[in-house]
CSV table of N, CA and C and ligand atoms in Angstrom, one decimal:
chain,number,residue,atom,x,y,z
A,1,MET,N,-41.0,-39.6,220.6
A,1,MET,CA,-41.5,-38.4,221.4
A,1,MET,C,-41.9,-37.3,220.4
A,2,SER,N,-43.1,-36.7,220.7
A,2,SER,CA,-43.6,-35.7,219.8
A,2,SER,C,-42.8,-34.4,220.0
A,3,LYS,N,-42.7,-33.6,218.9
A,3,LYS,CA,-42.1,-32.3,219.0
A,3,LYS,C,-43.1,-31.4,219.7
A,4,GLU,N,-42.6,-30.2,220.1
A,4,GLU,CA,-43.4,-29.3,220.8
A,4,GLU,C,-43.4,-28.0,220.0
A,5,ILE,N,-44.5,-27.2,220.1
A,5,ILE,CA,-44.6,-25.9,219.5
A,5,ILE,C,-43.8,-25.0,220.5
A,6,GLN,N,-42.9,-24.1,220.0
A,6,GLN,CA,-42.1,-23.2,220.8
A,6,GLN,C,-42.8,-21.8,220.7
A,7,ASN,N,-43.0,-21.2,221.9
A,7,ASN,CA,-43.4,-19.9,221.9
A,7,ASN,C,-42.3,-18.9,221.7
A,8,ILE,N,-42.5,-17.9,220.8
A,8,ILE,CA,-41.4,-17.0,220.5
A,8,ILE,C,-41.6,-15.6,221.2
A,9,ALA,N,-42.7,-15.1,221.0
A,9,ALA,CA,-43.0,-13.7,221.6
A,9,ALA,C,-44.5,-13.5,221.6
A,10,GLN,N,-45.0,-12.6,222.5
A,10,GLN,CA,-46.4,-12.3,222.5
A,10,GLN,C,-46.6,-11.0,223.3
A,11,ASN,N,-47.7,-10.3,222.9
A,11,ASN,CA,-48.3,-9.3,223.8
A,11,ASN,C,-49.8,-9.4,223.6
A,12,GLU,N,-50.5,-8.4,224.0
A,12,GLU,CA,-52.0,-8.5,224.0
A,12,GLU,C,-52.5,-8.5,222.5
A,13,ASN,N,-51.6,-8.1,221.6
A,13,ASN,CA,-52.0,-8.0,220.2
A,13,ASN,C,-51.4,-9.0,219.2
A,14,PHE,N,-50.6,-9.9,219.7
A,14,PHE,CA,-50.0,-10.9,218.8
A,14,PHE,C,-49.4,-12.1,219.7
A,15,LYS,N,-49.2,-13.2,219.0
A,15,LYS,CA,-48.5,-14.3,219.6
A,15,LYS,C,-47.8,-15.0,218.4
A,16,ALA,N,-46.5,-15.3,218.7
A,16,ALA,CA,-45.6,-15.9,217.6
A,16,ALA,C,-45.1,-17.2,218.2
A,17,VAL,N,-45.2,-18.2,217.3
A,17,VAL,CA,-44.7,-19.6,217.7
A,17,VAL,C,-43.8,-20.1,216.6
A,18,TYR,N,-43.0,-21.1,216.9
A,18,TYR,CA,-42.1,-21.8,216.0
A,18,TYR,C,-42.5,-23.2,216.0
A,19,VAL,N,-42.8,-23.8,214.8
A,19,VAL,CA,-43.1,-25.2,214.8
A,19,VAL,C,-41.9,-26.0,214.2
A,20,GLY,N,-40.8,-25.3,213.8
A,20,GLY,CA,-39.7,-26.0,213.3
A,20,GLY,C,-39.6,-26.1,211.8
A,21,PRO,N,-38.6,-26.6,211.2
A,21,PRO,CA,-38.5,-26.7,209.8
A,21,PRO,C,-39.6,-27.6,209.2
A,22,TRP,N,-40.1,-27.4,208.0
A,22,TRP,CA,-41.2,-28.2,207.5
A,22,TRP,C,-40.8,-29.6,207.4
A,23,ALA,N,-39.6,-29.9,207.2
A,23,ALA,CA,-39.1,-31.3,207.1
A,23,ALA,C,-39.3,-32.1,208.4
A,24,GLU,N,-39.5,-31.4,209.5
A,24,GLU,CA,-39.7,-32.1,210.8
A,24,GLU,C,-41.1,-32.1,211.3
A,25,ILE,N,-42.1,-31.6,210.5
A,25,ILE,CA,-43.5,-31.6,210.9
A,25,ILE,C,-44.0,-33.0,211.1
A,26,ALA,N,-43.5,-34.0,210.4
A,26,ALA,CA,-43.9,-35.4,210.6
A,26,ALA,C,-43.7,-35.9,212.0
A,27,GLN,N,-42.8,-35.3,212.8
A,27,GLN,CA,-42.5,-35.7,214.1
A,27,GLN,C,-43.5,-35.3,215.2
A,28,PHE,N,-44.4,-34.4,214.8
A,28,PHE,CA,-45.5,-33.9,215.7
A,28,PHE,C,-46.6,-34.9,215.8
A,29,VAL,N,-47.1,-35.1,217.0
A,29,VAL,CA,-48.3,-35.8,217.2
A,29,VAL,C,-49.3,-34.9,218.0
A,30,THR,N,-50.3,-34.4,217.4
A,30,THR,CA,-51.3,-33.6,218.2
A,30,THR,C,-52.7,-34.2,218.0
A,31,GLU,N,-53.5,-34.2,219.0
A,31,GLU,CA,-54.8,-34.7,219.0
A,31,GLU,C,-54.8,-36.1,218.4
A,32,ASP,N,-53.8,-36.9,218.8
A,32,ASP,CA,-53.6,-38.3,218.3
A,32,ASP,C,-53.4,-38.4,216.8
A,33,VAL,N,-53.1,-37.3,216.1
A,33,VAL,CA,-52.8,-37.4,214.7
A,33,VAL,C,-51.3,-37.2,214.5
A,34,LYS,N,-50.7,-38.2,213.9
A,34,LYS,CA,-49.2,-38.1,213.6
A,34,LYS,C,-49.0,-37.2,212.4
A,35,GLY,N,-48.0,-36.3,212.5
A,35,GLY,CA,-47.6,-35.5,211.4
A,35,GLY,C,-48.5,-34.3,211.2
A,36,LYS,N,-49.2,-33.9,212.3
A,36,LYS,CA,-50.1,-32.8,212.2
A,36,LYS,C,-49.9,-31.8,213.4
A,37,VAL,N,-49.9,-30.6,213.1
A,37,VAL,CA,-49.7,-29.5,214.1
A,37,VAL,C,-50.9,-28.6,214.1
A,38,PHE,N,-51.8,-28.6,215.1
A,38,PHE,CA,-52.9,-27.7,215.1
A,38,PHE,C,-52.5,-26.5,215.9
A,39,LEU,N,-52.8,-25.3,215.4
A,39,LEU,CA,-52.2,-24.1,216.0
A,39,LEU,C,-53.3,-23.2,216.6
A,40,LYS,N,-54.5,-23.6,216.6
A,40,LYS,CA,-55.6,-22.7,217.2
A,40,LYS,C,-55.3,-22.4,218.7
A,41,GLU,N,-55.0,-23.5,219.5
A,41,GLU,CA,-54.7,-23.3,220.9
A,41,GLU,C,-53.4,-22.5,221.1
A,42,ALA,N,-52.4,-22.9,220.4
A,42,ALA,CA,-51.0,-22.3,220.5
A,42,ALA,C,-51.1,-20.8,220.2
A,43,LEU,N,-51.9,-20.4,219.2
A,43,LEU,CA,-51.9,-19.0,218.8
A,43,LEU,C,-53.1,-18.2,219.4
A,44,GLY,N,-54.0,-19.0,219.9
A,44,GLY,CA,-55.2,-18.3,220.4
A,44,GLY,C,-56.1,-17.7,219.4
A,45,THR,N,-56.2,-18.3,218.2
A,45,THR,CA,-57.0,-17.7,217.2
A,45,THR,C,-58.5,-17.8,217.5
A,46,SER,N,-59.3,-16.9,217.0
A,46,SER,CA,-60.7,-16.9,217.4
A,46,SER,C,-61.6,-17.0,216.1
A,47,GLY,N,-61.0,-16.9,214.9
A,47,GLY,CA,-61.8,-17.0,213.7
A,47,GLY,C,-61.3,-17.9,212.7
A,48,SER,N,-60.2,-18.7,213.1
A,48,SER,CA,-59.7,-19.6,212.1
A,48,SER,C,-58.9,-20.7,212.9
A,49,GLU,N,-58.7,-21.8,212.2
A,49,GLU,CA,-57.8,-22.9,212.7
A,49,GLU,C,-56.8,-23.2,211.6
A,50,LEU,N,-55.5,-23.0,212.0
A,50,LEU,CA,-54.5,-23.3,211.0
A,50,LEU,C,-53.8,-24.5,211.5
A,51,SER,N,-53.5,-25.5,210.6
A,51,SER,CA,-52.7,-26.6,211.0
A,51,SER,C,-51.7,-26.8,209.9
A,52,VAL,N,-50.6,-27.5,210.3
A,52,VAL,CA,-49.5,-27.9,209.3
A,52,VAL,C,-49.5,-29.4,209.3
A,53,GLY,N,-49.6,-30.0,208.1
A,53,GLY,CA,-49.6,-31.4,208.0
A,53,GLY,C,-48.5,-31.9,207.2
A,54,ALA,N,-48.0,-33.1,207.5
A,54,ALA,CA,-46.9,-33.7,206.7
A,54,ALA,C,-47.3,-35.2,206.5
A,55,LEU,N,-47.2,-35.6,205.3
A,55,LEU,CA,-47.4,-37.0,204.9
A,55,LEU,C,-46.1,-37.5,204.4
A,56,PRO,N,-45.5,-38.6,204.9
A,56,PRO,CA,-44.3,-39.2,204.3
A,56,PRO,C,-44.6,-39.7,202.9
A,57,ALA,N,-43.6,-40.0,202.2
A,57,ALA,CA,-43.7,-40.5,200.8
A,57,ALA,C,-44.8,-41.6,200.7
A,58,HIS,N,-45.6,-41.5,199.6
A,58,HIS,CA,-46.6,-42.5,199.3
A,58,HIS,C,-47.4,-42.9,200.5
A,59,THR,N,-48.0,-41.9,201.1
A,59,THR,CA,-48.9,-42.1,202.3
A,59,THR,C,-50.3,-41.6,202.0
A,60,THR,N,-51.3,-42.3,202.3
A,60,THR,CA,-52.7,-41.9,202.1
A,60,THR,C,-53.3,-41.6,203.5
A,61,LEU,N,-54.0,-40.5,203.6
A,61,LEU,CA,-54.7,-40.3,204.8
A,61,LEU,C,-55.7,-41.4,205.0
A,62,PRO,N,-55.9,-42.0,206.1
A,62,PRO,CA,-56.7,-43.2,206.3
A,62,PRO,C,-58.2,-42.9,206.3
A,63,PHE,N,-58.6,-41.7,206.0
A,63,PHE,CA,-60.0,-41.3,206.1
A,63,PHE,C,-60.4,-40.2,205.1
A,64,PHE,N,-61.7,-40.1,204.8
A,64,PHE,CA,-62.2,-38.9,204.1
A,64,PHE,C,-63.0,-38.2,205.2
A,65,HIS,N,-63.0,-36.8,205.1
A,65,HIS,CA,-63.8,-36.1,206.0
A,65,HIS,C,-64.5,-34.9,205.3
A,66,ALA,N,-65.5,-34.4,205.9
A,66,ALA,CA,-66.2,-33.1,205.5
A,66,ALA,C,-66.3,-32.3,206.8
A,67,HIS,N,-66.9,-31.1,206.7
A,67,HIS,CA,-67.1,-30.3,207.8
A,67,HIS,C,-68.6,-29.9,207.9
A,68,LYS,N,-69.0,-29.5,209.1
A,68,LYS,CA,-70.4,-29.0,209.3
A,68,LYS,C,-70.6,-27.6,208.8
A,69,GLN,N,-69.6,-26.7,209.1
A,69,GLN,CA,-69.8,-25.3,208.7
A,69,GLN,C,-68.5,-24.6,208.2
A,70,ASN,N,-67.4,-25.3,208.3
A,70,ASN,CA,-66.1,-24.6,207.9
A,70,ASN,C,-65.6,-25.0,206.6
A,71,GLU,N,-65.2,-24.0,205.8
A,71,GLU,CA,-64.4,-24.3,204.6
A,71,GLU,C,-63.0,-24.4,204.9
A,72,GLU,N,-62.2,-25.1,204.0
A,72,GLU,CA,-60.8,-25.2,204.3
A,72,GLU,C,-60.0,-24.8,203.0
A,73,LEU,N,-58.8,-24.2,203.3
A,73,LEU,CA,-57.8,-23.9,202.3
A,73,LEU,C,-56.7,-24.8,202.5
A,74,TYR,N,-56.3,-25.6,201.5
A,74,TYR,CA,-55.1,-26.4,201.6
A,74,TYR,C,-54.0,-25.7,200.8
A,75,ILE,N,-52.8,-25.5,201.4
A,75,ILE,CA,-51.7,-24.8,200.7
A,75,ILE,C,-50.5,-25.7,200.8
A,76,VAL,N,-50.0,-26.1,199.6
A,76,VAL,CA,-48.9,-27.1,199.6
A,76,VAL,C,-47.6,-26.3,199.7
A,77,LEU,N,-46.8,-26.6,200.8
A,77,LEU,CA,-45.5,-25.9,201.0
A,77,LEU,C,-44.4,-26.7,200.4
A,78,HIS,N,-44.5,-28.0,200.3
A,78,HIS,CA,-43.4,-28.8,199.9
A,78,HIS,C,-43.9,-30.2,199.4
A,79,GLY,N,-43.3,-30.7,198.4
A,79,GLY,CA,-43.6,-32.1,197.9
A,79,GLY,C,-44.7,-32.1,196.9
A,80,SER,N,-45.3,-33.2,196.8
A,80,SER,CA,-46.4,-33.4,195.8
A,80,SER,C,-47.3,-34.5,196.2
A,81,GLY,N,-48.4,-34.6,195.5
A,81,GLY,CA,-49.4,-35.7,195.8
A,81,GLY,C,-50.7,-35.5,195.1
A,82,LYS,N,-51.7,-36.1,195.6
A,82,LYS,CA,-53.0,-36.0,195.0
A,82,LYS,C,-54.0,-35.7,196.0
A,83,MET,N,-55.1,-35.0,195.6
A,83,MET,CA,-56.2,-34.8,196.5
A,83,MET,C,-57.5,-35.3,195.8
A,84,GLN,N,-58.3,-35.9,196.6
A,84,GLN,CA,-59.6,-36.3,196.1
A,84,GLN,C,-60.7,-35.5,196.9
A,85,VAL,N,-61.6,-34.8,196.1
A,85,VAL,CA,-62.7,-34.1,196.7
A,85,VAL,C,-64.0,-34.7,196.1
A,86,ASP,N,-64.8,-35.4,196.8
A,86,ASP,CA,-66.0,-36.1,196.3
A,86,ASP,C,-65.4,-37.2,195.3
A,87,GLU,N,-65.8,-37.1,194.0
A,87,GLU,CA,-65.3,-38.1,193.0
A,87,GLU,C,-64.2,-37.5,192.2
A,88,ASP,N,-63.7,-36.3,192.4
A,88,ASP,CA,-62.7,-35.7,191.6
A,88,ASP,C,-61.3,-35.9,192.2
A,89,VAL,N,-60.3,-36.3,191.4
A,89,VAL,CA,-58.9,-36.5,191.9
A,89,VAL,C,-58.1,-35.5,191.1
A,90,PHE,N,-57.1,-34.8,191.7
A,90,PHE,CA,-56.3,-33.9,191.0
A,90,PHE,C,-54.9,-33.9,191.7
A,91,GLU,N,-53.9,-33.4,190.9
A,91,GLU,CA,-52.5,-33.4,191.4
A,91,GLU,C,-52.3,-32.2,192.2
A,92,LEU,N,-51.4,-32.4,193.2
A,92,LEU,CA,-50.9,-31.3,194.1
A,92,LEU,C,-49.4,-31.2,193.9
A,93,ARG,N,-48.9,-30.0,194.0
A,93,ARG,CA,-47.4,-29.8,194.1
A,93,ARG,C,-47.2,-28.5,194.8
A,94,GLU,N,-45.9,-28.2,195.1
A,94,GLU,CA,-45.5,-27.0,195.9
A,94,GLU,C,-46.2,-25.8,195.2
A,95,GLY,N,-46.9,-25.0,195.9
A,95,GLY,CA,-47.6,-23.9,195.4
A,95,GLY,C,-49.0,-24.1,195.1
A,96,SER,N,-49.5,-25.3,195.1
A,96,SER,CA,-50.9,-25.6,194.9
A,96,SER,C,-51.8,-25.0,196.1
A,97,VAL,N,-52.9,-24.4,195.8
A,97,VAL,CA,-53.8,-23.9,196.8
A,97,VAL,C,-55.2,-24.4,196.4
A,98,VAL,N,-55.9,-25.0,197.4
A,98,VAL,CA,-57.2,-25.6,197.1
A,98,VAL,C,-58.2,-25.1,198.2
A,99,ARG,N,-59.4,-24.7,197.7
A,99,ARG,CA,-60.5,-24.4,198.7
A,99,ARG,C,-61.5,-25.5,198.6
A,100,VAL,N,-61.9,-26.0,199.7
A,100,VAL,CA,-62.9,-27.1,199.8
A,100,VAL,C,-64.1,-26.6,200.6
A,101,SER,N,-65.3,-26.7,200.0
A,101,SER,CA,-66.5,-26.3,200.8
A,101,SER,C,-66.7,-27.2,201.9
A,102,PRO,N,-67.5,-26.8,202.9
A,102,PRO,CA,-67.7,-27.7,204.1
A,102,PRO,C,-68.1,-29.1,203.7
A,103,LYS,N,-69.1,-29.2,202.8
A,103,LYS,CA,-69.6,-30.5,202.5
A,103,LYS,C,-68.8,-31.4,201.6
A,104,GLY,N,-67.7,-30.8,201.0
A,104,GLY,CA,-66.8,-31.6,200.2
A,104,GLY,C,-66.1,-32.7,201.0
A,105,SER,N,-66.2,-34.0,200.5
A,105,SER,CA,-65.6,-35.1,201.2
A,105,SER,C,-64.2,-35.2,200.6
A,106,ARG,N,-63.2,-35.0,201.5
A,106,ARG,CA,-61.8,-34.9,201.0
A,106,ARG,C,-60.8,-35.8,201.6
A,107,SER,N,-59.7,-36.1,200.9
A,107,SER,CA,-58.6,-36.9,201.4
A,107,SER,C,-57.4,-36.5,200.6
A,108,LEU,N,-56.2,-36.9,201.1
A,108,LEU,CA,-54.9,-36.6,200.5
A,108,LEU,C,-54.1,-37.8,200.4
A,109,ARG,N,-53.2,-37.8,199.3
A,109,ARG,CA,-52.2,-38.9,199.2
A,109,ARG,C,-50.9,-38.2,198.7
A,110,SER,N,-49.8,-38.5,199.4
A,110,SER,CA,-48.5,-37.9,199.0
A,110,SER,C,-47.8,-38.7,197.9
A,111,GLY,N,-46.9,-38.0,197.2
A,111,GLY,CA,-46.1,-38.6,196.2
A,111,GLY,C,-44.8,-39.1,196.7
A,112,ALA,N,-43.9,-39.3,195.8
A,112,ALA,CA,-42.5,-39.8,196.2
A,112,ALA,C,-41.8,-38.9,197.1
A,113,ASP,N,-42.0,-37.6,197.0
A,113,ASP,CA,-41.3,-36.6,197.9
A,113,ASP,C,-42.1,-36.2,199.1
A,114,GLY,N,-43.1,-36.9,199.4
A,114,GLY,CA,-43.9,-36.5,200.6
A,114,GLY,C,-44.7,-35.3,200.3
A,115,LEU,N,-45.5,-34.8,201.3
A,115,LEU,CA,-46.3,-33.7,201.1
A,115,LEU,C,-46.4,-32.9,202.5
A,116,VAL,N,-46.0,-31.6,202.4
A,116,VAL,CA,-46.2,-30.8,203.6
A,116,VAL,C,-47.1,-29.6,203.2
A,117,TYR,N,-48.2,-29.4,204.0
A,117,TYR,CA,-49.2,-28.5,203.6
A,117,TYR,C,-49.8,-27.8,204.8
A,118,LEU,N,-50.3,-26.6,204.6
A,118,LEU,CA,-51.1,-25.8,205.6
A,118,LEU,C,-52.5,-26.1,205.3
A,119,CYS,N,-53.3,-26.2,206.4
A,119,CYS,CA,-54.8,-26.2,206.2
A,119,CYS,C,-55.4,-25.1,207.1
A,120,LEU,N,-56.0,-24.2,206.4
A,120,LEU,CA,-56.7,-23.1,207.1
A,120,LEU,C,-58.2,-23.3,207.1
A,121,GLN,N,-58.7,-23.4,208.3
A,121,GLN,CA,-60.2,-23.7,208.4
A,121,GLN,C,-60.8,-22.4,208.9
A,122,THR,N,-61.9,-22.0,208.2
A,122,THR,CA,-62.6,-20.8,208.6
A,122,THR,C,-64.1,-21.0,208.4
A,123,LYS,N,-65.0,-20.3,209.1
A,123,LYS,CA,-66.4,-20.5,208.9
A,123,LYS,C,-66.8,-20.0,207.5
A,124,GLU,N,-67.4,-20.8,206.7
A,124,GLU,CA,-67.9,-20.4,205.4
A,124,GLU,C,-68.8,-19.2,205.5
A,125,GLY,N,-68.5,-18.2,204.7
A,125,GLY,CA,-69.4,-17.0,204.6
A,125,GLY,C,-69.2,-16.0,205.7
A,126,SER,N,-68.1,-16.2,206.6
A,126,SER,CA,-67.9,-15.3,207.7
A,126,SER,C,-67.1,-14.0,207.4
A,127,LEU,N,-66.4,-14.0,206.3
A,127,LEU,CA,-65.5,-12.9,206.0
A,127,LEU,C,-66.3,-11.8,205.3
A,128,GLU,N,-66.5,-10.7,206.1
A,128,GLU,CA,-67.3,-9.6,205.6
A,128,GLU,C,-66.5,-8.5,205.0
A,129,GLU,N,-65.3,-8.3,205.5
A,129,GLU,CA,-64.4,-7.3,204.9
A,129,GLU,C,-63.0,-7.9,204.9
A,130,TRP,N,-62.2,-7.5,203.9
A,130,TRP,CA,-60.8,-8.0,203.8
A,130,TRP,C,-59.9,-7.0,203.2
A,131,THR,N,-58.6,-7.2,203.3
A,131,THR,CA,-57.5,-6.4,202.8
A,131,THR,C,-57.9,-4.9,202.7
A,132,GLY,N,-58.2,-4.5,201.5
A,132,GLY,CA,-58.4,-3.0,201.2
A,132,GLY,C,-59.5,-2.4,202.1
A,133,LYS,N,-60.6,-3.2,202.3
A,133,LYS,CA,-61.7,-2.6,203.1
A,133,LYS,C,-61.5,-2.7,204.6
A,134,ASP,N,-60.8,-3.7,205.1
A,134,ASP,CA,-60.6,-4.0,206.5
A,134,ASP,C,-59.3,-3.4,207.1
A,135,ALA,N,-58.3,-3.2,206.2
A,135,ALA,CA,-57.0,-2.7,206.7
A,135,ALA,C,-57.1,-1.2,207.0
A,136,VAL,N,-56.4,-0.8,208.1
A,136,VAL,CA,-56.3,0.6,208.4
A,136,VAL,C,-54.8,0.9,208.7
A,137,PHE,N,-54.3,2.0,208.1
A,137,PHE,CA,-52.9,2.3,208.4
A,137,PHE,C,-52.7,2.9,209.8
A,138,THR,N,-51.6,2.5,210.4
A,138,THR,CA,-51.4,3.0,211.8
A,138,THR,C,-50.1,3.9,211.8
A,139,GLN,N,-49.9,4.5,213.0
A,139,GLN,CA,-48.7,5.4,213.1
A,139,GLN,C,-47.5,4.8,213.8
A,140,THR,N,-47.5,3.5,213.9
A,140,THR,CA,-46.4,2.8,214.5
A,140,THR,C,-45.1,3.0,213.8
A,141,SER,N,-44.0,3.3,214.5
A,141,SER,CA,-42.7,3.5,213.9
A,141,SER,C,-41.9,2.2,214.0
A,142,ALA,N,-41.1,1.9,213.0
A,142,ALA,CA,-40.3,0.7,213.0
A,142,ALA,C,-39.2,0.7,214.1
A,143,LYS,N,-39.0,-0.5,214.7
A,143,LYS,CA,-37.9,-0.6,215.8
A,143,LYS,C,-36.9,-1.6,215.5
A,144,TRP,N,-36.8,-2.1,214.2
A,144,TRP,CA,-35.7,-3.1,213.9
A,144,TRP,C,-34.5,-2.5,213.4
B,1,LIG,ZN1,-60.9,-30.7,207.8
């Protein structure tokens, strides 16, 4: 049985969910993909798709894929492995962050300790302002 995303809290300006400990991500099955949690629907995102993926030890994704218009950031949370983009292969470990252009043909392979990673998908070239330019300080007072 597949695990479920748990809703934690929300209002008109946020939604929080819990997907469980990273070690249990492999138990999710979403969109027929085992070990993958897609969060766009659960969070209601409008400019990005975030997924959490888990590959058990010594597992290779059974496909290569590219995108039509979205770039992806792969952020390794736990474990190790290798990534191939086009003809290049390189090592991944906890803390590795990789950006792949839409047309890059990519796949992953986990090492002996498995691989847990985030994949953030956004439209290439869509970010016009960020951090210092886009952030505005508000007058909200803390309630914790
Ligand atoms: Zn992708």
